[in-house]
JSON list of C-alpha atoms in Angstrom, two decimals:
[
{"chain": "N", "resi": 949, "resn": "UNK", "atom": "CA", "xyz": [-82.52, -37.60, -65.51]},
{"chain": "N", "resi": 950, "resn": "UNK", "atom": "CA", "xyz": [-86.19, -37.80, -64.98]},
{"chain": "N", "resi": 951, "resn": "UNK", "atom": "CA", "xyz": [-89.51, -35.69, -64.09]},
{"chain": "N", "resi": 952, "resn": "UNK", "atom": "CA", "xyz": [-92.15, -36.79, -61.82]},
{"chain": "N", "resi": 953, "resn": "UNK", "atom": "CA", "xyz": [-94.85, -34.91, -60.12]},
{"chain": "N", "resi": 954, "resn": "UNK", "atom": "CA", "xyz": [-96.93, -36.25, -57.23]},
{"chain": "N", "resi": 955, "resn": "UNK", "atom": "CA", "xyz": [-100.44, -36.94, -59.46]},
{"chain": "N", "resi": 956, "resn": "UNK", "atom": "CA", "xyz": [-102.82, -38.51, -56.16]},
{"chain": "N", "resi": 957, "resn": "UNK", "atom": "CA", "xyz": [-105.56, -35.87, -55.13]},
{"chain": "N", "resi": 958, "resn": "UNK", "atom": "CA", "xyz": [-103.95, -33.19, -52.75]},
{"chain": "N", "resi": 959, "resn": "UNK", "atom": "CA", "xyz": [-104.65, -33.74, -49.12]},
{"chain": "N", "resi": 960, "resn": "UNK", "atom": "CA", "xyz": [-107.35, -31.70, -48.04]},
{"chain": "N", "resi": 961, "resn": "UNK", "atom": "CA", "xyz": [-105.54, -29.09, -46.12]},
{"chain": "N", "resi": 962, "resn": "UNK", "atom": "CA", "xyz": [-108.61, -26.40, -45.99]},
{"chain": "N", "resi": 963, "resn": "UNK", "atom": "CA", "xyz": [-109.16, -26.14, -41.98]},
{"chain": "N", "resi": 964, "resn": "UNK", "atom": "CA", "xyz": [-105.20, -25.38, -41.68]},
{"chain": "N", "resi": 965, "resn": "UNK", "atom": "CA", "xyz": [-106.12, -22.27, -44.22]},
{"chain": "N", "resi": 966, "resn": "UNK", "atom": "CA", "xyz": [-108.28, -20.95, -42.31]},
{"chain": "N", "resi": 967, "resn": "UNK", "atom": "CA", "xyz": [-106.81, -21.44, -39.04]},
{"chain": "N", "resi": 968, "resn": "UNK", "atom": "CA", "xyz": [-104.15, -19.41, -41.10]},
{"chain": "N", "resi": 969, "resn": "UNK", "atom": "CA", "xyz": [-106.40, -16.70, -42.52]},
{"chain": "N", "resi": 970, "resn": "UNK", "atom": "CA", "xyz": [-107.98, -16.05, -39.58]},
{"chain": "N", "resi": 971, "resn": "UNK", "atom": "CA", "xyz": [-106.16, -16.93, -36.53]},
{"chain": "N", "resi": 972, "resn": "UNK", "atom": "CA", "xyz": [-107.98, -17.11, -33.36]},
{"chain": "N", "resi": 973, "resn": "UNK", "atom": "CA", "xyz": [-108.91, -13.34, -30.92]},
{"chain": "N", "resi": 974, "resn": "UNK", "atom": "CA", "xyz": [-106.90, -14.66, -28.45]},
{"chain": "N", "resi": 975, "resn": "UNK", "atom": "CA", "xyz": [-104.13, -15.54, -31.24]},
{"chain": "N", "resi": 976, "resn": "UNK", "atom": "CA", "xyz": [-104.74, -11.63, -32.86]},
{"chain": "N", "resi": 977, "resn": "UNK", "atom": "CA", "xyz": [-104.20, -9.91, -29.09]},
{"chain": "N", "resi": 978, "resn": "UNK", "atom": "CA", "xyz": [-101.66, -11.42, -28.50]},
{"chain": "N", "resi": 979, "resn": "UNK", "atom": "CA", "xyz": [-99.32, -10.22, -31.64]},
{"chain": "N", "resi": 980, "resn": "UNK", "atom": "CA", "xyz": [-100.60, -6.54, -30.74]},
{"chain": "N", "resi": 981, "resn": "UNK", "atom": "CA", "xyz": [-99.72, -6.51, -26.94]},
{"chain": "N", "resi": 982, "resn": "UNK", "atom": "CA", "xyz": [-96.03, -7.33, -28.81]},
{"chain": "N", "resi": 983, "resn": "UNK", "atom": "CA", "xyz": [-96.43, -5.12, -31.27]},
{"chain": "N", "resi": 984, "resn": "UNK", "atom": "CA", "xyz": [-97.07, -2.42, -28.68]},
{"chain": "N", "resi": 985, "resn": "UNK", "atom": "CA", "xyz": [-94.42, -3.84, -26.72]},
{"chain": "N", "resi": 986, "resn": "UNK", "atom": "CA", "xyz": [-91.72, -3.55, -29.26]},
{"chain": "N", "resi": 987, "resn": "UNK", "atom": "CA", "xyz": [-92.47, -0.32, -30.24]},
{"chain": "N", "resi": 988, "resn": "UNK", "atom": "CA", "xyz": [-92.19, 0.47, -26.43]},
{"chain": "N", "resi": 989, "resn": "UNK", "atom": "CA", "xyz": [-88.92, -0.64, -26.51]},
{"chain": "N", "resi": 990, "resn": "UNK", "atom": "CA", "xyz": [-88.57, 1.63, -29.27]},
{"chain": "N", "resi": 991, "resn": "UNK", "atom": "CA", "xyz": [-89.70, 4.45, -27.46]},
{"chain": "N", "resi": 992, "resn": "UNK", "atom": "CA", "xyz": [-87.78, 3.46, -23.95]},
{"chain": "N", "resi": 993, "resn": "UNK", "atom": "CA", "xyz": [-84.10, 3.10, -26.30]},
{"chain": "N", "resi": 994, "resn": "UNK", "atom": "CA", "xyz": [-84.73, 6.49, -27.62]},
{"chain": "N", "resi": 995, "resn": "UNK", "atom": "CA", "xyz": [-85.22, 8.21, -24.01]},
{"chain": "N", "resi": 996, "resn": "UNK", "atom": "CA", "xyz": [-82.44, 6.50, -22.35]},
{"chain": "N", "resi": 997, "resn": "UNK", "atom": "CA", "xyz": [-79.92, 7.55, -25.44]},
{"chain": "N", "resi": 998, "resn": "UNK", "atom": "CA", "xyz": [-80.95, 10.63, -25.26]},
{"chain": "N", "resi": 999, "resn": "UNK", "atom": "CA", "xyz": [-80.90, 10.83, -21.55]},
{"chain": "N", "resi": 1000, "resn": "UNK", "atom": "CA", "xyz": [-78.01, 9.48, -20.73]},
{"chain": "N", "resi": 1001, "resn": "UNK", "atom": "CA", "xyz": [-76.33, 11.26, -24.62]},
{"chain": "N", "resi": 1002, "resn": "UNK", "atom": "CA", "xyz": [-76.91, 14.41, -23.05]},
{"chain": "N", "resi": 1003, "resn": "UNK", "atom": "CA", "xyz": [-75.92, 14.41, -19.76]},
{"chain": "N", "resi": 1004, "resn": "UNK", "atom": "CA", "xyz": [-72.55, 12.67, -20.93]},
{"chain": "N", "resi": 1005, "resn": "UNK", "atom": "CA", "xyz": [-72.50, 16.31, -22.35]},
{"chain": "N", "resi": 1006, "resn": "UNK", "atom": "CA", "xyz": [-72.97, 18.07, -20.07]},
{"chain": "N", "resi": 1007, "resn": "UNK", "atom": "CA", "xyz": [-70.63, 16.45, -17.49]},
{"chain": "N", "resi": 1008, "resn": "UNK", "atom": "CA", "xyz": [-68.05, 16.29, -20.71]},
{"chain": "N", "resi": 1009, "resn": "UNK", "atom": "CA", "xyz": [-68.37, 20.74, -20.73]},
{"chain": "N", "resi": 1010, "resn": "UNK", "atom": "CA", "xyz": [-67.57, 21.07, -17.44]},
{"chain": "N", "resi": 1011, "resn": "UNK", "atom": "CA", "xyz": [-64.36, 19.67, -18.80]},
{"chain": "N", "resi": 1012, "resn": "UNK", "atom": "CA", "xyz": [-61.94, 23.31, -19.31]},
{"chain": "N", "resi": 1013, "resn": "UNK", "atom": "CA", "xyz": [-58.30, 23.39, -21.23]},
{"chain": "N", "resi": 1014, "resn": "UNK", "atom": "CA", "xyz": [-55.19, 23.43, -18.53]},
{"chain": "N", "resi": 1015, "resn": "UNK", "atom": "CA", "xyz": [-54.12, 26.81, -19.82]},
{"chain": "N", "resi": 1016, "resn": "UNK", "atom": "CA", "xyz": [-55.35, 29.31, -23.06]},
{"chain": "N", "resi": 1017, "resn": "UNK", "atom": "CA", "xyz": [-52.46, 28.39, -25.08]},
{"chain": "N", "resi": 1018, "resn": "UNK", "atom": "CA", "xyz": [-53.16, 27.19, -28.31]},
{"chain": "N", "resi": 1019, "resn": "UNK", "atom": "CA", "xyz": [-52.19, 23.47, -27.77]},
{"chain": "N", "resi": 1020, "resn": "UNK", "atom": "CA", "xyz": [-54.33, 22.98, -24.86]},
{"chain": "N", "resi": 1021, "resn": "UNK", "atom": "CA", "xyz": [-56.86, 24.37, -26.91]},
{"chain": "N", "resi": 1022, "resn": "UNK", "atom": "CA", "xyz": [-56.59, 21.78, -29.37]},
{"chain": "N", "resi": 1023, "resn": "UNK", "atom": "CA", "xyz": [-55.73, 18.99, -27.14]},
{"chain": "N", "resi": 1024, "resn": "UNK", "atom": "CA", "xyz": [-59.11, 19.71, -25.45]},
{"chain": "N", "resi": 1025, "resn": "UNK", "atom": "CA", "xyz": [-61.02, 19.90, -28.74]},
{"chain": "N", "resi": 1026, "resn": "UNK", "atom": "CA", "xyz": [-59.60, 17.18, -29.14]},
{"chain": "N", "resi": 1027, "resn": "UNK", "atom": "CA", "xyz": [-60.56, 14.93, -26.06]},
{"chain": "N", "resi": 1028, "resn": "UNK", "atom": "CA", "xyz": [-64.40, 16.88, -26.36]},
{"chain": "N", "resi": 1029, "resn": "UNK", "atom": "CA", "xyz": [-64.47, 15.02, -30.20]},
{"chain": "N", "resi": 1030, "resn": "UNK", "atom": "CA", "xyz": [-63.35, 11.54, -28.42]},
{"chain": "N", "resi": 1031, "resn": "UNK", "atom": "CA", "xyz": [-65.24, 11.76, -25.40]},
{"chain": "N", "resi": 1032, "resn": "UNK", "atom": "CA", "xyz": [-68.18, 12.39, -27.16]},
{"chain": "N", "resi": 1033, "resn": "UNK", "atom": "CA", "xyz": [-67.54, 9.90, -30.27]},
{"chain": "N", "resi": 1034, "resn": "UNK", "atom": "CA", "xyz": [-67.56, 7.44, -26.55]},
{"chain": "N", "resi": 1035, "resn": "UNK", "atom": "CA", "xyz": [-70.71, 9.08, -24.89]},
{"chain": "N", "resi": 1036, "resn": "UNK", "atom": "CA", "xyz": [-73.00, 8.62, -28.52]},
{"chain": "N", "resi": 1037, "resn": "UNK", "atom": "CA", "xyz": [-71.56, 4.54, -28.35]},
{"chain": "N", "resi": 1038, "resn": "UNK", "atom": "CA", "xyz": [-72.07, 4.31, -25.11]},
{"chain": "N", "resi": 1039, "resn": "UNK", "atom": "CA", "xyz": [-75.14, 5.61, -24.35]},
{"chain": "N", "resi": 1040, "resn": "UNK", "atom": "CA", "xyz": [-76.43, 3.66, -27.98]},
{"chain": "N", "resi": 1041, "resn": "UNK", "atom": "CA", "xyz": [-75.30, 0.20, -26.51]},
{"chain": "N", "resi": 1042, "resn": "UNK", "atom": "CA", "xyz": [-77.28, 1.87, -22.82]},
{"chain": "N", "resi": 1043, "resn": "UNK", "atom": "CA", "xyz": [-80.71, 2.40, -24.75]},
{"chain": "N", "resi": 1044, "resn": "UNK", "atom": "CA", "xyz": [-80.92, -1.52, -26.94]},
{"chain": "N", "resi": 1045, "resn": "UNK", "atom": "CA", "xyz": [-79.49, -3.22, -23.67]},
{"chain": "N", "resi": 1046, "resn": "UNK", "atom": "CA", "xyz": [-82.56, -1.92, -22.06]},
{"chain": "N", "resi": 1047, "resn": "UNK", "atom": "CA", "xyz": [-84.85, -1.92, -25.23]},
{"chain": "N", "resi": 1048, "resn": "UNK", "atom": "CA", "xyz": [-83.85, -5.34, -26.07]},
{"chain": "N", "resi": 1049, "resn": "UNK", "atom": "CA", "xyz": [-86.06, -7.87, -24.01]},
{"chain": "N", "resi": 1050, "resn": "UNK", "atom": "CA", "xyz": [-89.23, -6.32, -25.28]},
{"chain": "N", "resi": 1051, "resn": "UNK", "atom": "CA", "xyz": [-87.67, -6.53, -28.74]},
{"chain": "N", "resi": 1052, "resn": "UNK", "atom": "CA", "xyz": [-86.56, -10.37, -27.99]},
{"chain": "N", "resi": 1053, "resn": "UNK", "atom": "CA", "xyz": [-90.11, -11.06, -26.93]},
{"chain": "N", "resi": 1054, "resn": "UNK", "atom": "CA", "xyz": [-91.77, -9.27, -30.10]},
{"chain": "N", "resi": 1055, "resn": "UNK", "atom": "CA", "xyz": [-89.32, -11.05, -32.86]},
{"chain": "N", "resi": 1056, "resn": "UNK", "atom": "CA", "xyz": [-90.05, -14.27, -30.67]},
{"chain": "N", "resi": 1057, "resn": "UNK", "atom": "CA", "xyz": [-93.45, -14.04, -31.56]},
{"chain": "N", "resi": 1058, "resn": "UNK", "atom": "CA", "xyz": [-92.58, -13.74, -35.92]},
{"chain": "N", "resi": 1059, "resn": "UNK", "atom": "CA", "xyz": [-91.65, -17.53, -35.49]},
{"chain": "N", "resi": 1060, "resn": "UNK", "atom": "CA", "xyz": [-95.14, -18.59, -34.91]},
{"chain": "N", "resi": 1061, "resn": "UNK", "atom": "CA", "xyz": [-98.01, -20.74, -36.17]},
{"chain": "N", "resi": 1062, "resn": "UNK", "atom": "CA", "xyz": [-97.81, -19.82, -39.83]},
{"chain": "N", "resi": 1063, "resn": "UNK", "atom": "CA", "xyz": [-94.71, -21.17, -40.52]},
{"chain": "N", "resi": 1064, "resn": "UNK", "atom": "CA", "xyz": [-96.11, -24.48, -38.08]},
{"chain": "N", "resi": 1065, "resn": "UNK", "atom": "CA", "xyz": [-99.05, -24.52, -41.09]},
{"chain": "N", "resi": 1066, "resn": "UNK", "atom": "CA", "xyz": [-97.41, -23.99, -43.70]},
{"chain": "N", "resi": 1067, "resn": "UNK", "atom": "CA", "xyz": [-95.45, -27.19, -43.34]},
{"chain": "N", "resi": 1068, "resn": "UNK", "atom": "CA", "xyz": [-97.77, -29.52, -42.32]},
{"chain": "N", "resi": 1069, "resn": "UNK", "atom": "CA", "xyz": [-99.90, -28.67, -45.22]},
{"chain": "N", "resi": 1070, "resn": "UNK", "atom": "CA", "xyz": [-97.29, -29.43, -47.54]},
{"chain": "N", "resi": 1071, "resn": "UNK", "atom": "CA", "xyz": [-96.45, -32.77, -45.83]},
{"chain": "N", "resi": 1072, "resn": "UNK", "atom": "CA", "xyz": [-97.18, -34.93, -48.00]},
{"chain": "N", "resi": 1073, "resn": "UNK", "atom": "CA", "xyz": [-94.97, -33.64, -50.68]},
{"chain": "N", "resi": 1074, "resn": "UNK", "atom": "CA", "xyz": [-91.79, -33.47, -48.79]},
{"chain": "N", "resi": 1075, "resn": "UNK", "atom": "CA", "xyz": [-92.47, -37.41, -47.90]},
{"chain": "N", "resi": 1076, "resn": "UNK", "atom": "CA", "xyz": [-93.30, -37.67, -52.17]},
{"chain": "N", "resi": 1077, "resn": "UNK", "atom": "CA", "xyz": [-90.06, -36.52, -53.13]},
{"chain": "N", "resi": 1078, "resn": "UNK", "atom": "CA", "xyz": [-88.32, -37.82, -50.44]},
{"chain": "N", "resi": 1079, "resn": "UNK", "atom": "CA", "xyz": [-87.05, -33.73, -49.38]},
{"chain": "N", "resi": 1080, "resn": "UNK", "atom": "CA", "xyz": [-85.04, -33.65, -46.29]},
{"chain": "N", "resi": 1081, "resn": "UNK", "atom": "CA", "xyz": [-81.67, -32.56, -44.77]},
{"chain": "N", "resi": 1082, "resn": "UNK", "atom": "CA", "xyz": [-78.49, -31.18, -46.07]},
{"chain": "N", "resi": 1083, "resn": "UNK", "atom": "CA", "xyz": [-80.61, -28.80, -48.69]},
{"chain": "N", "resi": 1084, "resn": "UNK", "atom": "CA", "xyz": [-80.63, -25.19, -50.59]},
{"chain": "N", "resi": 1085, "resn": "UNK", "atom": "CA", "xyz": [-83.22, -22.71, -50.71]},
{"chain": "N", "resi": 1086, "resn": "UNK", "atom": "CA", "xyz": [-82.00, -20.34, -53.61]},
{"chain": "N", "resi": 1087, "resn": "UNK", "atom": "CA", "xyz": [-84.00, -18.12, -56.10]},
{"chain": "N", "resi": 1088, "resn": "UNK", "atom": "CA", "xyz": [-84.23, -19.92, -60.04]},
{"chain": "N", "resi": 1089, "resn": "UNK", "atom": "CA", "xyz": [-84.61, -16.61, -62.48]},
{"chain": "N", "resi": 1090, "resn": "UNK", "atom": "CA", "xyz": [-85.06, -18.16, -65.22]},
{"chain": "N", "resi": 1091, "resn": "UNK", "atom": "CA", "xyz": [-85.54, -21.86, -66.27]},
{"chain": "N", "resi": 1092, "resn": "UNK", "atom": "CA", "xyz": [-86.33, -24.25, -69.27]},
{"chain": "N", "resi": 1093, "resn": "UNK", "atom": "CA", "xyz": [-89.54, -25.04, -67.15]},
{"chain": "N", "resi": 1094, "resn": "UNK", "atom": "CA", "xyz": [-91.13, -21.12, -67.32]},
{"chain": "N", "resi": 1095, "resn": "UNK", "atom": "CA", "xyz": [-92.93, -22.14, -64.23]},
{"chain": "N", "resi": 1096, "resn": "UNK", "atom": "CA", "xyz": [-90.44, -22.30, -62.20]},
{"chain": "N", "resi": 1097, "resn": "UNK", "atom": "CA", "xyz": [-89.53, -18.67, -63.70]},
{"chain": "N", "resi": 1098, "resn": "UNK", "atom": "CA", "xyz": [-88.59, -16.61, -60.45]},
{"chain": "N", "resi": 1099, "resn": "UNK", "atom": "CA", "xyz": [-89.21, -18.82, -57.42]},
{"chain": "N", "resi": 1100, "resn": "UNK", "atom": "CA", "xyz": [-88.03, -19.78, -55.11]},
{"chain": "N", "resi": 1101, "resn": "UNK", "atom": "CA", "xyz": [-86.51, -23.27, -55.20]},
{"chain": "N", "resi": 1102, "resn": "UNK", "atom": "CA", "xyz": [-85.20, -26.34, -53.47]},
{"chain": "N", "resi": 1103, "resn": "UNK", "atom": "CA", "xyz": [-82.08, -29.00, -53.78]},
{"chain": "N", "resi": 1104, "resn": "UNK", "atom": "CA", "xyz": [-81.27, -31.84, -52.05]},
{"chain": "N", "resi": 1105, "resn": "UNK", "atom": "CA", "xyz": [-80.08, -34.97, -51.98]},
{"chain": "N", "resi": 1106, "resn": "UNK", "atom": "CA", "xyz": [-81.51, -37.99, -52.29]},
{"chain": "N", "resi": 1107, "resn": "UNK", "atom": "CA", "xyz": [-80.12, -41.81, -53.11]},
{"chain": "N", "resi": 1108, "resn": "UNK", "atom": "CA", "xyz": [-76.58, -39.67, -54.03]},
{"chain": "N", "resi": 1109, "resn": "UNK", "atom": "CA", "xyz": [-79.08, -38.11, -56.92]},
{"chain": "N", "resi": 1110, "resn": "UNK", "atom": "CA", "xyz": [-79.74, -33.86, -56.64]},
{"chain": "N", "resi": 1111, "resn": "UNK", "atom": "CA", "xyz": [-83.62, -33.16, -56.61]},
{"chain": "N", "resi": 1112, "resn": "UNK", "atom": "CA", "xyz": [-85.31, -29.73, -57.74]},
{"chain": "N", "resi": 1113, "resn": "UNK", "atom": "CA", "xyz": [-88.45, -28.67, -56.59]},
{"chain": "N", "resi": 1114, "resn": "UNK", "atom": "CA", "xyz": [-89.80, -25.79, -55.76]},
{"chain": "N", "resi": 1115, "resn": "UNK", "atom": "CA", "xyz": [-89.82, -24.21, -52.63]},
{"chain": "N", "resi": 1116, "resn": "UNK", "atom": "CA", "xyz": [-91.29, -26.97, -49.78]},
{"chain": "N", "resi": 1117, "resn": "UNK", "atom": "CA", "xyz": [-89.35, -26.06, -46.92]},
{"chain": "N", "resi": 1118, "resn": "UNK", "atom": "CA", "xyz": [-91.71, -23.35, -46.32]},
{"chain": "N", "resi": 1119, "resn": "UNK", "atom": "CA", "xyz": [-94.23, -24.60, -47.46]},
{"chain": "N", "resi": 1120, "resn": "UNK", "atom": "CA", "xyz": [-97.90, -23.05, -49.34]},
{"chain": "N", "resi": 1121, "resn": "UNK", "atom": "CA", "xyz": [-101.20, -24.06, -49.35]},
{"chain": "N", "resi": 1122, "resn": "UNK", "atom": "CA", "xyz": [-102.40, -23.98, -52.95]},
{"chain": "N", "resi": 1123, "resn": "UNK", "atom": "CA", "xyz": [-101.29, -27.74, -54.64]},
{"chain": "N", "resi": 1124, "resn": "UNK", "atom": "CA", "xyz": [-100.90, -25.50, -57.67]},
{"chain": "N", "resi": 1125, "resn": "UNK", "atom": "CA", "xyz": [-97.56, -24.79, -56.38]},
{"chain": "N", "resi": 1126, "resn": "UNK", "atom": "CA", "xyz": [-96.13, -27.77, -56.76]},
{"chain": "N", "resi": 1127, "resn": "UNK", "atom": "CA", "xyz": [-94.82, -27.69, -60.27]},
{"chain": "N", "resi": 1128, "resn": "UNK", "atom": "CA", "xyz": [-93.38, -30.97, -59.39]},
{"chain": "N", "resi": 1129, "resn": "UNK", "atom": "CA", "xyz": [-89.47, -32.44, -58.94]},
{"chain": "N", "resi": 1130, "resn": "UNK", "atom": "CA", "xyz": [-85.91, -33.03, -61.59]},
{"chain": "N", "resi": 1131, "resn": "UNK", "atom": "CA", "xyz": [-83.57, -35.56, -60.26]},
{"chain": "N", "resi": 1132, "resn": "UNK", "atom": "CA", "xyz": [-80.03, -35.30, -62.10]},
{"chain": "N", "resi": 1133, "resn": "UNK", "atom": "CA", "xyz": [-77.02, -37.17, -62.11]},
{"chain": "N", "resi": 1134, "resn": "UNK", "atom": "CA", "xyz": [-74.04, -35.38, -60.39]},
{"chain": "N", "resi": 1135, "resn": "UNK", "atom": "CA", "xyz": [-72.56, -36.95, -63.87]},
{"chain": "N", "resi": 1136, "resn": "UNK", "atom": "CA", "xyz": [-74.71, -35.67, -66.03]},
{"chain": "N", "resi": 1137, "resn": "UNK", "atom": "CA", "xyz": [-75.02, -32.28, -65.05]},
{"chain": "N", "resi": 1138, "resn": "UNK", "atom": "CA", "xyz": [-73.03, -29.45, -65.70]},
{"chain": "N", "resi": 1139, "resn": "UNK", "atom": "CA", "xyz": [-72.71, -25.65, -64.01]},
{"chain": "N", "resi": 1140, "resn": "UNK", "atom": "CA", "xyz": [-72.65, -22.89, -66.41]},
{"chain": "N", "resi": 1141, "resn": "UNK", "atom": "CA", "xyz": [-71.79, -19.10, -65.16]},
{"chain": "N", "resi": 1142, "resn": "UNK", "atom": "CA", "xyz": [-74.55, -16.84, -65.13]},
{"chain": "N", "resi": 1143, "resn": "UNK", "atom": "CA", "xyz": [-76.09, -13.39, -64.62]},
{"chain": "N", "resi": 1144, "resn": "UNK", "atom": "CA", "xyz": [-79.39, -12.70, -64.02]},
{"chain": "N", "resi": 1145, "resn": "UNK", "atom": "CA", "xyz": [-79.40, -8.52, -64.22]},
{"chain": "N", "resi": 1146, "resn": "UNK", "atom": "CA", "xyz": [-75.92, -7.33, -62.11]},
{"chain": "N", "resi": 1147, "resn": "UNK", "atom": "CA", "xyz": [-76.13, -10.66, -60.21]},
{"chain": "N", "resi": 1148, "resn": "UNK", "atom": "CA", "xyz": [-73.91, -13.20, -60.69]},
{"chain": "N", "resi": 1149, "resn": "UNK", "atom": "CA", "xyz": [-75.92, -16.73, -60.95]},
{"chain": "N", "resi": 1150, "resn": "UNK", "atom": "CA", "xyz": [-75.13, -20.25, -62.49]},
{"chain": "N", "resi": 1151, "resn": "UNK", "atom": "CA", "xyz": [-76.72, -22.67, -64.37]},
{"chain": "N", "resi": 1152, "resn": "UNK", "atom": "CA", "xyz": [-77.82, -26.01, -64.34]},
{"chain": "N", "resi": 1153, "resn": "UNK", "atom": "CA", "xyz": [-77.91, -27.26, -67.38]},
{"chain": "N", "resi": 1154, "resn": "UNK", "atom": "CA", "xyz": [-78.86, -30.69, -68.04]},
{"chain": "N", "resi": 1155, "resn": "UNK", "atom": "CA", "xyz": [-79.17, -30.93, -72.43]},
{"chain": "N", "resi": 1156, "resn": "UNK", "atom": "CA", "xyz": [-82.02, -28.72, -72.67]},
{"chain": "N", "resi": 1157, "resn": "UNK", "atom": "CA", "xyz": [-82.73, -28.76, -69.27]},
{"chain": "N", "resi": 1158, "resn": "UNK", "atom": "CA", "xyz": [-81.70, -25.39, -68.19]},
{"chain": "N", "resi": 1159, "resn": "UNK", "atom": "CA", "xyz": [-82.44, -24.23, -64.72]},
{"chain": "N", "resi": 1160, "resn": "UNK", "atom": "CA", "xyz": [-80.80, -19.89, -63.62]},
{"chain": "N", "resi": 1161, "resn": "UNK", "atom": "CA", "xyz": [-79.97, -20.28, -59.66]},
{"chain": "N", "resi": 1162, "resn": "UNK", "atom": "CA", "xyz": [-78.71, -18.39, -56.87]},
{"chain": "N", "resi": 1163, "resn": "UNK", "atom": "CA", "xyz": [-74.75, -18.76, -57.23]},
{"chain": "N", "resi": 1164, "resn": "UNK", "atom": "CA", "xyz": [-74.68, -20.54, -54.14]},
{"chain": "N", "resi": 1165, "resn": "UNK", "atom": "CA", "xyz": [-75.91, -23.35, -55.69]},
{"chain": "N", "resi": 1166, "resn": "UNK", "atom": "CA", "xyz": [-72.56, -23.97, -57.22]},
{"chain": "N", "resi": 1167, "resn": "UNK", "atom": "CA", "xyz": [-71.34, -25.01, -53.66]},
{"chain": "N", "resi": 1168, "resn": "UNK", "atom": "CA", "xyz": [-73.84, -26.63, -52.87]},
{"chain": "N", "resi": 1169, "resn": "UNK", "atom": "CA", "xyz": [-73.88, -28.99, -55.26]},
{"chain": "N", "resi": 1170, "resn": "UNK", "atom": "CA", "xyz": [-70.46, -29.22, -56.33]},
{"chain": "N", "resi": 1171, "resn": "UNK", "atom": "CA", "xyz": [-70.15, -29.87, -52.16]},
{"chain": "N", "resi": 1172, "resn": "UNK", "atom": "CA", "xyz": [-73.23, -32.32, -51.73]},
{"chain": "N", "resi": 1173, "resn": "UNK", "atom": "CA", "xyz": [-71.47, -34.42, -55.21]},
{"chain": "N", "resi": 1174, "resn": "UNK", "atom": "CA", "xyz": [-68.64, -35.48, -52.93]}
]
């Protein structure tokens, strides 16, 4: 096991941070427009859903029982319920299809400049620590190195060894959020069952060094060890 940390002066990311904090007026206007499109999509969904459902119910009510017998009355009730359920599902699908273009455009804007800026801000760290695919982002519930407590961490492979850092995949601006990198040989670590509150977890252990991680870390480590 070894621990190392980026000890050079961090690159100046003030411009990126300012850009992140205060996007241009054009970008802000675009965000507001897409927010309204999303709201409009919701209105379209409910209007079309209600209009379609009410129309189906009115049509269904026109269906009369074949006779006045009890059996026909029961069959008519079952038919009414089945058709009503079909009308509910069909109306919801129809409303969603009509609103999807408006909702989709709003969701697309969420993959905006912010994520690009965050990754640019940690580009030096990503290169220094050798961050690459395959990787896993998971929660660190508790660690012997208390700085990692309740942080998202990255697990990835470099030259056949497992590395653990803070979440470099999403990035950050503040260099104080860099807690360094732990590197382990697969042969020297143990994976022990763990638990955090009501969640199953896995404990990565090397001597006195421990990280209580999300359960998905076990399969990632076991798969990359081969």
